[in-house]
Short mmCIF file of C-alpha atoms in Angstrom, two decimals:
data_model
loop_
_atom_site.label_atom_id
_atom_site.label_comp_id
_atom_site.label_asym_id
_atom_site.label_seq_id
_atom_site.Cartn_x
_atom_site.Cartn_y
_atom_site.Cartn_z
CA UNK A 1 14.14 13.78 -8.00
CA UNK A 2 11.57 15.91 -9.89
CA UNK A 3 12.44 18.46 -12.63
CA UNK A 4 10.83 21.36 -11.70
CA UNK A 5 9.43 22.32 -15.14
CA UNK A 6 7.86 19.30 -16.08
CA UNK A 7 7.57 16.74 -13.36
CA UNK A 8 9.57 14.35 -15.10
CA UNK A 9 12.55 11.61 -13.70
CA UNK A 10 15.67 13.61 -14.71
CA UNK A 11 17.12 11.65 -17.76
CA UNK A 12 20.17 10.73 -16.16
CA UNK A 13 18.08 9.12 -13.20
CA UNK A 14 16.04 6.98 -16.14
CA UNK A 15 16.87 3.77 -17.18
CA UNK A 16 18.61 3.25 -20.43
CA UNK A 17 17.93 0.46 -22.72
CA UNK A 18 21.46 -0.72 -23.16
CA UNK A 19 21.80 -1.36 -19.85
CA UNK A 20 18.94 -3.35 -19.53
CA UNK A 21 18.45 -7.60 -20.39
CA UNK A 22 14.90 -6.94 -21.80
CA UNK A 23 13.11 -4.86 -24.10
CA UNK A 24 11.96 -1.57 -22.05
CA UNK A 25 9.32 -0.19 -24.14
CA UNK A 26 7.03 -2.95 -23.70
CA UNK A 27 7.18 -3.54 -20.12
CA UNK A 28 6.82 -0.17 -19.42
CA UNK A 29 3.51 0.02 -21.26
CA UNK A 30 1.97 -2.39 -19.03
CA UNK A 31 2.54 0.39 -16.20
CA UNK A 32 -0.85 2.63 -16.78
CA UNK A 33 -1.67 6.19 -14.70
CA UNK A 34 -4.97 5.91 -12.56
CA UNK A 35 -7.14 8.67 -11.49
CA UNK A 36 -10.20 7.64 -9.03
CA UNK A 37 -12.83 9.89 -7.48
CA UNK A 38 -14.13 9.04 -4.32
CA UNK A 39 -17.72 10.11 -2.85
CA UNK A 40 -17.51 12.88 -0.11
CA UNK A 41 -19.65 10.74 2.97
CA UNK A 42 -17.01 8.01 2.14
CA UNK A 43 -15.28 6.72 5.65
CA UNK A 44 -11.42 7.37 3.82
CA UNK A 45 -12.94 10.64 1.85
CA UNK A 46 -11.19 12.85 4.61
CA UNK A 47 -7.56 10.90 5.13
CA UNK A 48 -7.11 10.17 2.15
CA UNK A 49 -8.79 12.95 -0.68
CA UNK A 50 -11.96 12.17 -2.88
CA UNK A 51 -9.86 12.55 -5.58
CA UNK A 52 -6.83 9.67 -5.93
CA UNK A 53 -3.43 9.31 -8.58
CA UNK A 54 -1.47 7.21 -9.03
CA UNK A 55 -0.56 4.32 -11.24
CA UNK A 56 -1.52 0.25 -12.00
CA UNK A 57 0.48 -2.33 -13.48
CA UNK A 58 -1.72 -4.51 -16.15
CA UNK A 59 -1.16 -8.09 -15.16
CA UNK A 60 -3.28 -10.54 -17.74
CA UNK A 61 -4.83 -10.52 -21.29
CA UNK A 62 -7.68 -8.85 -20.66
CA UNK A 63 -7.30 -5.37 -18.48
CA UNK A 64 -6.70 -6.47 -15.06
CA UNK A 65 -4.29 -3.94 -13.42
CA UNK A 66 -3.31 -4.26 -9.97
CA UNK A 67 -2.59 -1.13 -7.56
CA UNK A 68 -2.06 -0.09 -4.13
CA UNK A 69 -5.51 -0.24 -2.68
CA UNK A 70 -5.50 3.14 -1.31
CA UNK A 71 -6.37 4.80 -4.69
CA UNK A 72 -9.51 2.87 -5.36
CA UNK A 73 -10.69 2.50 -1.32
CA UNK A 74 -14.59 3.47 -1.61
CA UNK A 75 -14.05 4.72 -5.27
CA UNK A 76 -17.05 5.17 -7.24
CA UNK A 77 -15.53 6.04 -10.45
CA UNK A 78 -11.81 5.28 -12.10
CA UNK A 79 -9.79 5.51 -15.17
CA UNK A 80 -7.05 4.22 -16.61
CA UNK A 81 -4.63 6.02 -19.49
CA UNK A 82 -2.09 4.10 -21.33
CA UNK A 83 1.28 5.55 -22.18
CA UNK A 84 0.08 6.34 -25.71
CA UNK A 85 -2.45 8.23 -24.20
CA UNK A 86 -5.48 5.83 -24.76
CA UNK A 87 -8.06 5.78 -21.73
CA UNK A 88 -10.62 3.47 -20.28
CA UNK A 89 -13.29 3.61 -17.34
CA UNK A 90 -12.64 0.83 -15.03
CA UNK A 91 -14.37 -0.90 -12.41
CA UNK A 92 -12.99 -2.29 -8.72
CA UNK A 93 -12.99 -5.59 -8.13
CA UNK A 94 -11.25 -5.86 -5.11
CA UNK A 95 -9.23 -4.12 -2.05
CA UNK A 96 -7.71 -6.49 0.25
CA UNK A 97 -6.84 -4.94 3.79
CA UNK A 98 -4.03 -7.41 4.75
CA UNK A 99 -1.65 -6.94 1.65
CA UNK A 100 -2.78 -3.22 0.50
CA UNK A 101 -3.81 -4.54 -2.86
CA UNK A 102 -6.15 -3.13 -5.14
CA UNK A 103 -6.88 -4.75 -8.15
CA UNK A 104 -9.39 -3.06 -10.98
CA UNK A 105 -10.62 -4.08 -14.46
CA UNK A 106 -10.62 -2.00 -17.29
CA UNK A 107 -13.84 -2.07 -19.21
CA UNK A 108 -12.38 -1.06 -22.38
CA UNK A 109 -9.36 -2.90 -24.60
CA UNK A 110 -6.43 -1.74 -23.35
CA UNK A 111 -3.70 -2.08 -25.72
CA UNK A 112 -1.12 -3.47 -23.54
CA UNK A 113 0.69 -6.33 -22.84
CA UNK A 114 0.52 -7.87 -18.96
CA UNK A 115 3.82 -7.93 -16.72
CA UNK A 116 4.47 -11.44 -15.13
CA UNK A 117 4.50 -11.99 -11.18
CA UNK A 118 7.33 -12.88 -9.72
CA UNK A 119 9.19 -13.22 -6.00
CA UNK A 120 11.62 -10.83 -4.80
CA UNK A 121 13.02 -13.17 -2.74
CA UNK A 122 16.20 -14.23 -4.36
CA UNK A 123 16.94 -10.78 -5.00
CA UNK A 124 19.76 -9.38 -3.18
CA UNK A 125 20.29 -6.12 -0.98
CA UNK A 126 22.06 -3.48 -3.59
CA UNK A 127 20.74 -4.85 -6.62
CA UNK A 128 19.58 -2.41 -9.60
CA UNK A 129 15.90 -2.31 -9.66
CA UNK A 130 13.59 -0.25 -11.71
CA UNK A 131 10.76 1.65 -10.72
CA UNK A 132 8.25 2.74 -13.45
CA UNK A 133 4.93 4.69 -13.04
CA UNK A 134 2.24 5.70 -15.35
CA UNK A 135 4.00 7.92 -18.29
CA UNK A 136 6.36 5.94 -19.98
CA UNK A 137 10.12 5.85 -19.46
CA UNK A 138 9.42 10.10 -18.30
CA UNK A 139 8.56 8.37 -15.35
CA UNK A 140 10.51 5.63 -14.63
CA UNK A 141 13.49 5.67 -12.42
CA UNK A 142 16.75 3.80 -11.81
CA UNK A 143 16.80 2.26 -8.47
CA UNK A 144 18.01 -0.07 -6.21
CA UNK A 145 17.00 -2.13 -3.25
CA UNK A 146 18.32 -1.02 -0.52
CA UNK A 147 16.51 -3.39 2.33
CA UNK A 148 13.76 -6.24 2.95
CA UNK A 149 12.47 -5.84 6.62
CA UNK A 150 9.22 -5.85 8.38
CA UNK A 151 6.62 -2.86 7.84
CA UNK A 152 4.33 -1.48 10.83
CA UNK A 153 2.29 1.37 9.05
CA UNK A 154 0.30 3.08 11.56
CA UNK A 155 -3.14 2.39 10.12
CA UNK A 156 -3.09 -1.15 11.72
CA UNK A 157 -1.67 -2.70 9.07
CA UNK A 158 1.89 -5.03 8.80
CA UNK A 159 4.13 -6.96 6.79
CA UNK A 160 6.63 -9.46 7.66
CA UNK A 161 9.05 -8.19 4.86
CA UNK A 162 8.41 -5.19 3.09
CA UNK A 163 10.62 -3.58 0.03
CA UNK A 164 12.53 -0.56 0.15
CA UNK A 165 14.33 0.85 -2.49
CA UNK A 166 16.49 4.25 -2.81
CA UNK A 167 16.19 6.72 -4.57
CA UNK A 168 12.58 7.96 -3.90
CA UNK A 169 10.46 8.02 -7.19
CA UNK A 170 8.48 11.43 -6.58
CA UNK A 171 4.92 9.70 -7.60
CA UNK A 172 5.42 6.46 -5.26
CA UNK A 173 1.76 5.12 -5.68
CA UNK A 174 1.36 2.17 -7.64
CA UNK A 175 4.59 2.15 -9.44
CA UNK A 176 5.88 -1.02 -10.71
CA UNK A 177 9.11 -2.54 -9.42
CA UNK A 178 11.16 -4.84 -11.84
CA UNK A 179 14.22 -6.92 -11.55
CA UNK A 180 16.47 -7.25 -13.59
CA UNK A 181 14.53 -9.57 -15.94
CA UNK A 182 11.54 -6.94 -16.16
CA UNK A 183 9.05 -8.91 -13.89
CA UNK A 184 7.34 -7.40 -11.25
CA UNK A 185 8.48 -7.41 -7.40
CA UNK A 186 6.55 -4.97 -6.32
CA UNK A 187 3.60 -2.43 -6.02
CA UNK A 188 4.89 1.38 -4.63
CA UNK A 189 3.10 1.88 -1.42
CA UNK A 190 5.09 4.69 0.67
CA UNK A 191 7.27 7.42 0.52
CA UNK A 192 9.52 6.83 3.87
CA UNK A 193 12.99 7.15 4.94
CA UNK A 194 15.68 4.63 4.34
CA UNK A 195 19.32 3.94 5.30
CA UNK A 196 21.22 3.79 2.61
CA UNK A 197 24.44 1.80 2.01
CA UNK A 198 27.02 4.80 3.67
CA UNK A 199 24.83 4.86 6.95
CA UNK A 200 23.14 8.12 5.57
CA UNK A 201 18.90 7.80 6.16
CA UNK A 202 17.38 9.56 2.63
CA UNK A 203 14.17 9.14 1.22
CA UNK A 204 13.17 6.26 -0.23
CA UNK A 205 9.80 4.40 -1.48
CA UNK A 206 8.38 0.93 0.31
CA UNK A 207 6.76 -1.63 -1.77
CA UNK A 208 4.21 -4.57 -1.22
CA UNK A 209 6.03 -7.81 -2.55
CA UNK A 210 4.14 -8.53 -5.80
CA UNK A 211 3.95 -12.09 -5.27
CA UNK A 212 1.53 -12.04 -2.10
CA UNK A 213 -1.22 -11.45 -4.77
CA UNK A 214 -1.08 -14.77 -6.53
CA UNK A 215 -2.23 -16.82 -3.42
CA UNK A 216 -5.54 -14.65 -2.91
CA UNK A 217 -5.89 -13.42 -6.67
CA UNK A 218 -8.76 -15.67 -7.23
CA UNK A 219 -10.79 -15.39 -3.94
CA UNK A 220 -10.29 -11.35 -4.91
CA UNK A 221 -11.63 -11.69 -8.45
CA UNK A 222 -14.47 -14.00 -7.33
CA UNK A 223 -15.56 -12.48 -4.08
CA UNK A 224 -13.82 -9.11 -3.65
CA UNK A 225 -12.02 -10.35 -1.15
CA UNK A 226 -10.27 -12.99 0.50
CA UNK A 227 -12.22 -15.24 2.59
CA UNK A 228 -10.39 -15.24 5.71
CA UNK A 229 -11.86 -13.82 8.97
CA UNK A 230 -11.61 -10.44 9.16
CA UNK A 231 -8.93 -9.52 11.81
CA UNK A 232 -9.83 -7.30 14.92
CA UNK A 233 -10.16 -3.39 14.15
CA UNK A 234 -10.05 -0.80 16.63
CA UNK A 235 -9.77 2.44 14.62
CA UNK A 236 -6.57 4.08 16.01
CA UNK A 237 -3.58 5.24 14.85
CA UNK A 238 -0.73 4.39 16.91
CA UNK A 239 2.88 5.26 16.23
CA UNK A 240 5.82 4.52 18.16
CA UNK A 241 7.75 7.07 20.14
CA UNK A 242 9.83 7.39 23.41
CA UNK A 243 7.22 7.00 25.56
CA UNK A 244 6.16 3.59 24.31
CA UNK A 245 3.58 3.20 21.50
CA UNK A 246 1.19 6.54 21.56
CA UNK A 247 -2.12 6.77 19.94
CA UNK A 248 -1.56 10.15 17.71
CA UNK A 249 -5.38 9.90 15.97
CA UNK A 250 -8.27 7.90 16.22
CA UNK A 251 -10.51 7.66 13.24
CA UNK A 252 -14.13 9.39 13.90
CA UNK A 253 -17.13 6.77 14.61
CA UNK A 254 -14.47 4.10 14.83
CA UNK A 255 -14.00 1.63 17.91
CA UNK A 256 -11.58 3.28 19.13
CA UNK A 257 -12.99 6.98 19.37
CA UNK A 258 -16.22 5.51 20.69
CA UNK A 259 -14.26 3.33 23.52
CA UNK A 260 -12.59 6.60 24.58
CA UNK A 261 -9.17 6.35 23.56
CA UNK A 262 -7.48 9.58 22.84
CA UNK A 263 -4.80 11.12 21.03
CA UNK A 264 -1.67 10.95 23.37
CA UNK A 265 -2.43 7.61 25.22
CA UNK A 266 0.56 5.21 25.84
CA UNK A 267 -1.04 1.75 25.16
CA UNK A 268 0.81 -0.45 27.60
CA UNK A 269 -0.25 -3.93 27.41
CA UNK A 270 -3.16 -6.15 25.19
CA UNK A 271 -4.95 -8.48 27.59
CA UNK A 272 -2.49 -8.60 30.10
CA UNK A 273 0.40 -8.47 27.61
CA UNK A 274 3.39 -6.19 27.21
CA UNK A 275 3.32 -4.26 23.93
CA UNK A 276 7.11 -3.36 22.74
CA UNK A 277 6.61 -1.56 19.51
CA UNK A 278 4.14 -1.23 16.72
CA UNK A 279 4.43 -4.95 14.79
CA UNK A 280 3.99 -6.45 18.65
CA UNK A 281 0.77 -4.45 19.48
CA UNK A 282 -0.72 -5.71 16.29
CA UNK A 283 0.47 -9.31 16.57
CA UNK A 284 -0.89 -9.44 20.29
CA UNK A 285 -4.26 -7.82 19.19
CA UNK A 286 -5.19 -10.12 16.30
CA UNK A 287 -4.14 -13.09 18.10
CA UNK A 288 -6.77 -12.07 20.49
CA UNK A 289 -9.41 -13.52 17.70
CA UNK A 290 -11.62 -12.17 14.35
CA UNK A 291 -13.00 -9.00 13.91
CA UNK A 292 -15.71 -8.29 16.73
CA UNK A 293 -13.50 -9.66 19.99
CA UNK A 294 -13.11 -7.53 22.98
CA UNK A 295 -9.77 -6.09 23.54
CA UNK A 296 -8.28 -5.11 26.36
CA UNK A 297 -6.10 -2.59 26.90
CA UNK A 298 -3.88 -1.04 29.65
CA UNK A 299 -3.24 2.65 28.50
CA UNK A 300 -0.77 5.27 30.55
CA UNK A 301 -2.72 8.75 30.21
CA UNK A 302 -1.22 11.52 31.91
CA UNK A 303 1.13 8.96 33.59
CA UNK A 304 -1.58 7.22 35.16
CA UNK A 305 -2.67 3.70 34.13
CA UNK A 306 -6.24 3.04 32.52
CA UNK A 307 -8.06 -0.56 31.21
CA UNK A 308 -10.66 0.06 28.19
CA UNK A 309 -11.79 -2.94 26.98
CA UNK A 310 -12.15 -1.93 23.29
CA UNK A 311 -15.25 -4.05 21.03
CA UNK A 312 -13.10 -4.68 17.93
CA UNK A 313 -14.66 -3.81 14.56
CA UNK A 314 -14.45 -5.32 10.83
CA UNK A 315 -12.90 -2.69 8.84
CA UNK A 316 -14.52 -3.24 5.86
CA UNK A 317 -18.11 -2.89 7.56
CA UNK A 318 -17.34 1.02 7.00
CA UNK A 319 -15.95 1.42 3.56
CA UNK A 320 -18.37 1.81 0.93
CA UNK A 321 -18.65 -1.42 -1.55
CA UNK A 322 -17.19 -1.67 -5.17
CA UNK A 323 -19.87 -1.17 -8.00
CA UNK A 324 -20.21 -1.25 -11.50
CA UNK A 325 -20.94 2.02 -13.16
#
């Protein structure tokens, strides 16, 4: 979906203001390009890169702009850039594990106007749907949503009903989704493949509904995060294939790794339980109790069953803490 030369959304694959019930320019302002840098002894410094892009969506008066928390996981220093090219340093408040959010505060005026919340919910399979990153209309795409199911991602995380919209916007991370009113659904997580409407699978993005921030937005800005107990974290990284769900990493000095699970196990069962795919083996762990529980597992290695009682971790125990620069 990329030109070649430049980077850009093709124009024909842009949204055009006549075909829109709102004023573009505006609401794609609000959409801002991020750039983070992450120490190199931080725990996601290896996954994930020590330096981050994407983009943030301002969402009140006064320089909040909320992200996909991967970009700003452990990061010591950010900034934003408007479309017109002005830049501020910002700081991050908060990174909540459940929903994937990120939300970070410029510390500088930034020029823009905020987007307003709202629920995806009413919106229907096939609708037109716009998906706007940091750049201006250069790099914003015409989309549509193409499906609202539940979301295993294999770094222990799930949502009941995800977002997925086709085509792929090449710089997924952060972008804004908007309806047809120019409110934002959504907050671009993944690059993954979708079915589209003929049957065909093609890439597509996945987005975090939007509105799951408003119920934790103020526990975030207050205390960084939601106060909640802190599910169960073992450190793995399963993924579903024929054989049943099969661990294909395990992250180093995690629960996991130090419990002896390794790369290739077929986890079986959770305290007795049968696991049938990725969304059950989560359910079935964190049901077990918070962050810190003993979980037991039944694991096929080389065809032969093994129990590993796993002591469950809080994940958050080994990121490295927001602070202000």
């Amino acid at each position: 979906m990329t030109d070649l030369e430049d980077g850009n959304i093709p124009e024909d694959a842009r949204p055009n203001q006549r075909d829109v019930g709102f004023e573009l320019q505006p609401v794609l302002d609000a959409v801002v390009s991020l750039r983070a840098e992450i120490p190199n002894d931080a725990f996601t410094a290896e996954p994930l890169g020590t330096e981050r892009f994407g983009s943030g969506v301002v969402i009140d008066d006064h320089g909040l702009v909320l992200t996909i928390g991967y970009l700003v996981t452990e990061a010591e220093r950010v900034w934003l850039t408007t479309n017109r090219g002005q830049a501020a340093p910002a700081h991050v408040v908060a990174y909540d594990q459940v929903t994937g959010f990120g939300l970070v505060q410029a510390l500088s005026r930034l020029d823009v106007g905020p987007l307003t919340i709202a629920s995806a919910k009413g919106v229907q399979v096939g609708s037109p749907m716009i998906v706007a990153g940091g750049g201006g209309i250069s790099q914003t795409l015409s989309a549509r949503l193409a499906a609202k199911r539940e979301f295993a991602g294999y770094w222990e995380y799930l949502l009941d009903e995800a977002l997925f919209t086709l085509p792929a916007h090449p710089r997924w991370s952060g972008t804004a989704m908007l309806d047809e009113t120019g409110k934002l659904v959504g907050i671009g997580s993944l690059l993954v493949q979708t079915t589209a409407a003929s049957g065909a699978t093609q890439a597509g993005n996945m987005f975090v509904p939007a509105d799951l921030l408003p119920p934790i937005q103020d526990d975030l800005l207050r205390f960084g995060k939601v106060r909640r107990e802190p599910r169960p974290w073992l450190g793995f990284y399963p993924t579903e294939t024929e054989d049943g769900v099969a661990i294909a990493a395990t992250a180093a000095r995690g629960p996991a790794a130090e419990s002896g699970i390794d790369a290739g196990d077929v986890i079986v069962a959770v305290a007795g339980m049968e696991v049938e795919d990725l969304a059950d083996l989560y359910r079935k762990m964190w049901k077990l109790g918070p962050a810190g529980t003993k979980v037991p597992l039944t694991l096929l290695r080389d065809g032969r069953p093994h129990e590993i009682t796993v002591v469950s971790a809080d994940r958050d125990s080994f990121l490295k803490r927001p602070s202000l620069h």
